[in-house]
XYZ file of C-alpha atoms in Angstrom:
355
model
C -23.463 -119.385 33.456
C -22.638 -115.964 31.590
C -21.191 -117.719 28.897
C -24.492 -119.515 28.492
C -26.591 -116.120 29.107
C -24.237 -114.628 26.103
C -24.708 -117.696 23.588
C -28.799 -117.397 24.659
C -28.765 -113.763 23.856
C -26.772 -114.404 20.267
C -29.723 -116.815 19.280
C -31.976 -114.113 20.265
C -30.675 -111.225 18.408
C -29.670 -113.586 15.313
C -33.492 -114.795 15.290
C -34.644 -111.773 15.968
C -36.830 -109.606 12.641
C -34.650 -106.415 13.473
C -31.462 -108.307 12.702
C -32.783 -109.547 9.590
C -33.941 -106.278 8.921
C -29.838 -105.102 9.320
C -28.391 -107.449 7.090
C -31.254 -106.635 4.559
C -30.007 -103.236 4.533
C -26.560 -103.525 4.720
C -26.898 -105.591 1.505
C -29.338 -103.782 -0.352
C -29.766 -100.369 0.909
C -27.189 -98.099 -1.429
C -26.612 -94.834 1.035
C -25.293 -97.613 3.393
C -22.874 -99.199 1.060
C -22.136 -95.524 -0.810
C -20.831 -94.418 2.661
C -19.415 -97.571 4.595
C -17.791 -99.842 2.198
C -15.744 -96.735 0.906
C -14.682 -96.101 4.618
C -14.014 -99.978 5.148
C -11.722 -100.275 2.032
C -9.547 -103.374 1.794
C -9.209 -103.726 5.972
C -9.759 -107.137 6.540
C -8.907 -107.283 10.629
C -11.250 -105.585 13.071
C -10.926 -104.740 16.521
C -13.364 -104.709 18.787
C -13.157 -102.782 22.311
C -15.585 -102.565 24.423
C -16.498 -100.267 27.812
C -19.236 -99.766 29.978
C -19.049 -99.390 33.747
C -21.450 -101.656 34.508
C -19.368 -104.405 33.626
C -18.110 -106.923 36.958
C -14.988 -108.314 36.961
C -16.713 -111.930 35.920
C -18.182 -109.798 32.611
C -14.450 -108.537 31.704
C -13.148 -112.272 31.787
C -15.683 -113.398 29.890
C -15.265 -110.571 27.422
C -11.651 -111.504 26.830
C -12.262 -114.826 26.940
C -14.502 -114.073 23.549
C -11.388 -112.106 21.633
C -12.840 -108.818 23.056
C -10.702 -105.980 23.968
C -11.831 -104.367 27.201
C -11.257 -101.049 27.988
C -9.328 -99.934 31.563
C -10.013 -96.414 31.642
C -13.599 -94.562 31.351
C -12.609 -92.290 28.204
C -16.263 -90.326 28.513
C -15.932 -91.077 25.033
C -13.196 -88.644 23.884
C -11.544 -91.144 21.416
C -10.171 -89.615 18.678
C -9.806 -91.970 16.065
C -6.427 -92.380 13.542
C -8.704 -95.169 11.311
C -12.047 -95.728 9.710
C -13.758 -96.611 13.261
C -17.633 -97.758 14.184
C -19.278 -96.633 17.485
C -21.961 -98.194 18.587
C -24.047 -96.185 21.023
C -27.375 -97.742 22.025
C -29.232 -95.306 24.234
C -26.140 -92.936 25.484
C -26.288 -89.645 27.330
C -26.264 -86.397 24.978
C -23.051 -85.559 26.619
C -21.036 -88.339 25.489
C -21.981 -87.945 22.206
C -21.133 -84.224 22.471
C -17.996 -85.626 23.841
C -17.101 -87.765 20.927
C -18.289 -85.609 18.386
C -15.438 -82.855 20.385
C -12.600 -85.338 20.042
C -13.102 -85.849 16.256
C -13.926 -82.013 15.260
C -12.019 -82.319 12.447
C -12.565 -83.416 8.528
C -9.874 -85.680 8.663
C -10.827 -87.738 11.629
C -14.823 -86.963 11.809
C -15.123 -88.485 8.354
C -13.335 -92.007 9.340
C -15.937 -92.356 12.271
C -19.514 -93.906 11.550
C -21.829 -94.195 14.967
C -25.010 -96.828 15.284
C -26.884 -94.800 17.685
C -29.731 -92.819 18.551
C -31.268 -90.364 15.667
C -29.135 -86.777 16.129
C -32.202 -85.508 14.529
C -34.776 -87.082 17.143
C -32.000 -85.901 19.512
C -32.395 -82.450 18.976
C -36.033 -82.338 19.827
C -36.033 -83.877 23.002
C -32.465 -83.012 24.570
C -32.495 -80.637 27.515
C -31.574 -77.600 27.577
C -29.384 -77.255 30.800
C -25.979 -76.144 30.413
C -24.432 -79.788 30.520
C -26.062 -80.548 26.998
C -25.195 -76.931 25.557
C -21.940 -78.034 23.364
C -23.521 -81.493 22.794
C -26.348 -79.258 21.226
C -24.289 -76.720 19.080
C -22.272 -79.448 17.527
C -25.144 -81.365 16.114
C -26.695 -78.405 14.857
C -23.447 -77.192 13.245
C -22.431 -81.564 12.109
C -26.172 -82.065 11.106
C -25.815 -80.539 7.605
C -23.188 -83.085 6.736
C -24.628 -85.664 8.111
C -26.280 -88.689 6.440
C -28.894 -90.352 8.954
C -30.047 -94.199 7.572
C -32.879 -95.228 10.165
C -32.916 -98.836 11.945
C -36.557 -100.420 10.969
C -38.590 -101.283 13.903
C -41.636 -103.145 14.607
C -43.641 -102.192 17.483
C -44.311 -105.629 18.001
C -40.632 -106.447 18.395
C -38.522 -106.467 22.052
C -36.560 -104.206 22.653
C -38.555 -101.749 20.791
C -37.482 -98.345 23.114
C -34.186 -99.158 22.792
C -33.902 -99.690 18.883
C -36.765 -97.025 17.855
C -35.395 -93.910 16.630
C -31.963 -95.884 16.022
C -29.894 -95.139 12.944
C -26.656 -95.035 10.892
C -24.277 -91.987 11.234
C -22.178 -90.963 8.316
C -19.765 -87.670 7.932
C -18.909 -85.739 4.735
C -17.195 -82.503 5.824
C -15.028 -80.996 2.932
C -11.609 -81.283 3.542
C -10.892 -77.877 3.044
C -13.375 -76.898 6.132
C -11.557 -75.921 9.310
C -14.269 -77.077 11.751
C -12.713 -75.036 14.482
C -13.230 -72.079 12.725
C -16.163 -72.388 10.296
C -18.440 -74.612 12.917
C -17.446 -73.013 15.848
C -18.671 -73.977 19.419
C -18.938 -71.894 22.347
C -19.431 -71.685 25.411
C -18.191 -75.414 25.780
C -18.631 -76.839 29.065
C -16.424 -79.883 29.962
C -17.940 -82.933 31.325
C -16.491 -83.755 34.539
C -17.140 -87.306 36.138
C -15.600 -87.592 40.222
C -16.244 -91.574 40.936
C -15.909 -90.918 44.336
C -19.335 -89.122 44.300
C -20.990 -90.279 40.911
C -24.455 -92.566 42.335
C -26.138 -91.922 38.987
C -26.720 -96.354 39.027
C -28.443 -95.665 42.446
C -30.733 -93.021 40.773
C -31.036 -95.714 37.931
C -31.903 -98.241 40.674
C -34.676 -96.310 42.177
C -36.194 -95.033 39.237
C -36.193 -98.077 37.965
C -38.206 -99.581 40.605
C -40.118 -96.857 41.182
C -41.646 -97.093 37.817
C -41.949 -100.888 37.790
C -44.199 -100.752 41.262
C -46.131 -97.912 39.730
C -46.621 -100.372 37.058
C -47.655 -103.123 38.936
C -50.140 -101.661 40.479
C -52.549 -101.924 37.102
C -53.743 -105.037 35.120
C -51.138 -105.922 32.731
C -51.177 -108.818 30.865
C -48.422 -111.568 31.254
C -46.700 -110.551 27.265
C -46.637 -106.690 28.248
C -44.490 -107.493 31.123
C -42.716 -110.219 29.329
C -41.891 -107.142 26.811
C -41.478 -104.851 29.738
C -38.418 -106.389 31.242
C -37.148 -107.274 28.228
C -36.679 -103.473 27.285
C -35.666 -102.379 30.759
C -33.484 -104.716 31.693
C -30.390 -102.964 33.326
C -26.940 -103.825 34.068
C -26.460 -106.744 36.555
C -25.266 -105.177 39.486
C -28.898 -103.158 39.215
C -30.546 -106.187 39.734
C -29.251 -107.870 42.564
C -31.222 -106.158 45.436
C -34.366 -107.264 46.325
C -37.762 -105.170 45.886
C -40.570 -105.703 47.504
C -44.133 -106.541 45.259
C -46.531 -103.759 45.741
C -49.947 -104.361 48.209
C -52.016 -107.109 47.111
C -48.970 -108.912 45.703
C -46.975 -111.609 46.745
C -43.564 -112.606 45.656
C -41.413 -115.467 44.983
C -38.249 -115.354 44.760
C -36.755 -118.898 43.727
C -33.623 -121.188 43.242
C -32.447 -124.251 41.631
C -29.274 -125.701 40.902
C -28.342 -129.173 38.921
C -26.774 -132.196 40.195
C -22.619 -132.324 40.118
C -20.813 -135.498 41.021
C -22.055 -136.929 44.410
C -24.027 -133.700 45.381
C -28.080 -134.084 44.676
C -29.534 -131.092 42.507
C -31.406 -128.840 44.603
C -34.143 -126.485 44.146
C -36.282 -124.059 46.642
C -38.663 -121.005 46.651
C -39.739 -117.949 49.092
C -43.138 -116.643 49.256
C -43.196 -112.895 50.764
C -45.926 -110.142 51.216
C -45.089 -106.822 50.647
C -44.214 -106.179 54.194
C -41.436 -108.751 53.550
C -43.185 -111.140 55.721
C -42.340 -115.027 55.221
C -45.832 -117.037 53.861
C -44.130 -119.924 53.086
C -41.264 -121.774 51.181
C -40.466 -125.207 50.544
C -37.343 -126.779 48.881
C -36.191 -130.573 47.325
C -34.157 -132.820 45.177
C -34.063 -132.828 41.665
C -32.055 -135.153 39.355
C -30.787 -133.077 36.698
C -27.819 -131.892 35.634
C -29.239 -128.944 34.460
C -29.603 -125.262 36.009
C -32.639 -124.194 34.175
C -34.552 -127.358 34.478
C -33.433 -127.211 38.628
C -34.720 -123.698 38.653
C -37.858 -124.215 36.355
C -39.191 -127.297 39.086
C -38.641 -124.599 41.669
C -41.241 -122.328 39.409
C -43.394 -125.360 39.165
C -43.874 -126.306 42.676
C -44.306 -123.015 43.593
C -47.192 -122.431 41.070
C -48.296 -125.696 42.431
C -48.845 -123.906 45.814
C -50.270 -121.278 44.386
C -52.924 -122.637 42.853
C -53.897 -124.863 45.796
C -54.290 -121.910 47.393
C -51.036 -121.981 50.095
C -50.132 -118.629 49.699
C -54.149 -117.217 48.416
C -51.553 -115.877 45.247
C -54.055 -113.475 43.264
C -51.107 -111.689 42.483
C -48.126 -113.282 41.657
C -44.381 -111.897 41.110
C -41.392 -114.620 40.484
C -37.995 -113.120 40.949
C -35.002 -115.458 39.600
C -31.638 -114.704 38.969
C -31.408 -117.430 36.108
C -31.166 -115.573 33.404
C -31.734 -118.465 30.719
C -34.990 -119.698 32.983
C -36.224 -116.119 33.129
C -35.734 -115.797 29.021
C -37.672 -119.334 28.475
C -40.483 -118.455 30.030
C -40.442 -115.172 28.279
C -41.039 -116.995 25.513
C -37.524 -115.731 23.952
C -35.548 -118.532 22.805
C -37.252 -121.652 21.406
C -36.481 -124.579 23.821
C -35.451 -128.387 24.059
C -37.765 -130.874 24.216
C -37.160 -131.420 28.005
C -37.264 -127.754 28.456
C -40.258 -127.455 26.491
C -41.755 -130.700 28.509
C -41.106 -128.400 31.682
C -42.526 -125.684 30.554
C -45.785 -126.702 29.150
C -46.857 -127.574 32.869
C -46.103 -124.213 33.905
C -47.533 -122.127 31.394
C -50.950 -123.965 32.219
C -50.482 -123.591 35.891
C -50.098 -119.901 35.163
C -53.448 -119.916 33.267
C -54.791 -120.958 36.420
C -53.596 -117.635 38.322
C -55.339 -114.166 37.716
């Protein structure tokens, strides 16, 4: 199943207008091929690691499974690099980039490093104050004059528009003959200490999360906002596998399906729940596909069914599914099969039928 959610998600980027927009620029746009086809030179093999500790065991296999080299240890991003190296940074905290920017303070290793991240200009605007940003802020005042920033073209039509808008390329020119130690000093550096034992920042993620999705809910918002909504804010999967309860006046359904294997029938069911978390209903059968998504997407139909025969008196309807794929086809993401498509058509004008 994450193999599939991975091979959904590379159709969606590779169809996606922003990644057109990329290889556009990388091909055309000269500052980008002034600064990074001098620092790729003749290397022909590249080496990918990855780390983020979000990532479940099942992730990591998956990851290596893919030729993907998976970091053990949670650097805070203090790599100091020996070769021409790319960092790609969607979205991180202003320490880590202070962090990285630390390990490399140097014109011999800060010019071999080129980061696809958030603007350091934008950066500098908006970054707090407190004392855990205060080296992260003096070294991109003191590394912004040699800096070349080539901004990521967004549409605000696009998904993931918060995450890609302000995004840009990062390249270094620092003389040689600079000694950043001495001529771009930083003071008053304050080291970025991470215990495990009592770091709940994902908990604080967690909350706020669904804090601001039931504040959310509890206006009219159109069926494409929220489609764009969660496809923005979707967080790392062990932030999604507690169950929240709709807001008053909702009701939610959270549903299941699985395909047919062998001898066993494929099997499908759904939960109907108030805000209170009080049982209105649920219902469950046999299906006779192989298939996950077209299991999971008769559990979305029946329950719409119910819906709009009034079972549940749904004026407010939530679905919760932890079927990725389903959740990104009727998103409208991905363009689908011709039995998927066959499903779907059914339930799009079932949800017509709901306010």
């Amino acid at each position: 199943m994450l193999l599939n959610e991975i091979e959904l998600m590379i159709k969606n980027v590779e169809d996606s207008k922003l990644y057109a927009g990329m290889l556009f620029e990388l091909e055309r746009n000269e500052t980008i091929q002034n600064h990074l086809f001098p620092l790729l030179g003749p290397h022909s093999h590249v080496q990918i690691e990855v780390y983020d500790p979000g990532f479940s065991s099942a992730d990591i296999i998956v990851l290596k499974e893919r030729g993907f080299e998976v970091l053990n240890i949670d650097e805070n991003c203090k790599r100091q690099v020996q070769r021409p190296t790319m960092f790609y940074m969607p979205v991180p905290s202003y320490c880590l980039i202070g962090n990285l920017l630390g390990a490399n303070w140097s014109s011999s290793c800060i010019n071999q490093i080129f980061l696809l991240t958030n603007s350091f200009r934008d950066a500098l605007t908006t970054i707090s104050p407190c004392s855990l940003n205060r080296e992260t802020v003096q070294r991109l005042e003191r590394i912004i004059p040699f800096t070349t920033e080539v901004d990521i073209k967004t549409s605000y039509s696009e998904i993931y528009t918060n995450v890609f808008s302000k995004f840009a390329w990062h390249f270094f020119d620092v003389d040689p003959n600079i000694d950043m130690e001495t001529s771009l000093p930083v003071t008053e550096i304050i080291a970025y200490k991470r215990n495990d034992k009592e770091d709940c920042s994902w908990l604080d993620m967690q909350r706020s999360l669904e804090e601001n999705i039931l504040e959310d809910m509890q206006i009219d918002i159109s069926s494409e906002i929220w489609a764009q909504f969660f496809g923005e804010y979707r967080g790392p999967r062990r932030l999604r596998c507690n169950s929240v309860p709709p807001p008053p006046g909702w009701i939610k359904l959270n549903i299941y399906g699985i395909g047919k294997a062998g001898d066993q029938q494929g099997r499908y069911s759904g939960v109907f729940q108030d805000e209170t978390g009080m049982l209105l209903g649920s219902y469950s059968g046999t299906v006779h596909v192989e298939d996950n998504v077209i299991a999971g997407l008769e559990a979305l139909r029946e329950g719409l069914v119910k819906s709009v025969e009034g079972n549940t008196n749904a004026q407010k309807l939530i679905v919760e599914s932890d079927n990725v794929i389903l959740v990104q086809y009727v998103n409208g993401h991905p363009e689908p099969n011709e039995m998927t498509m066959c499903r779907l058509k059914e339930i799009f004008d079932l949800l017509e039928r709901i306010t």
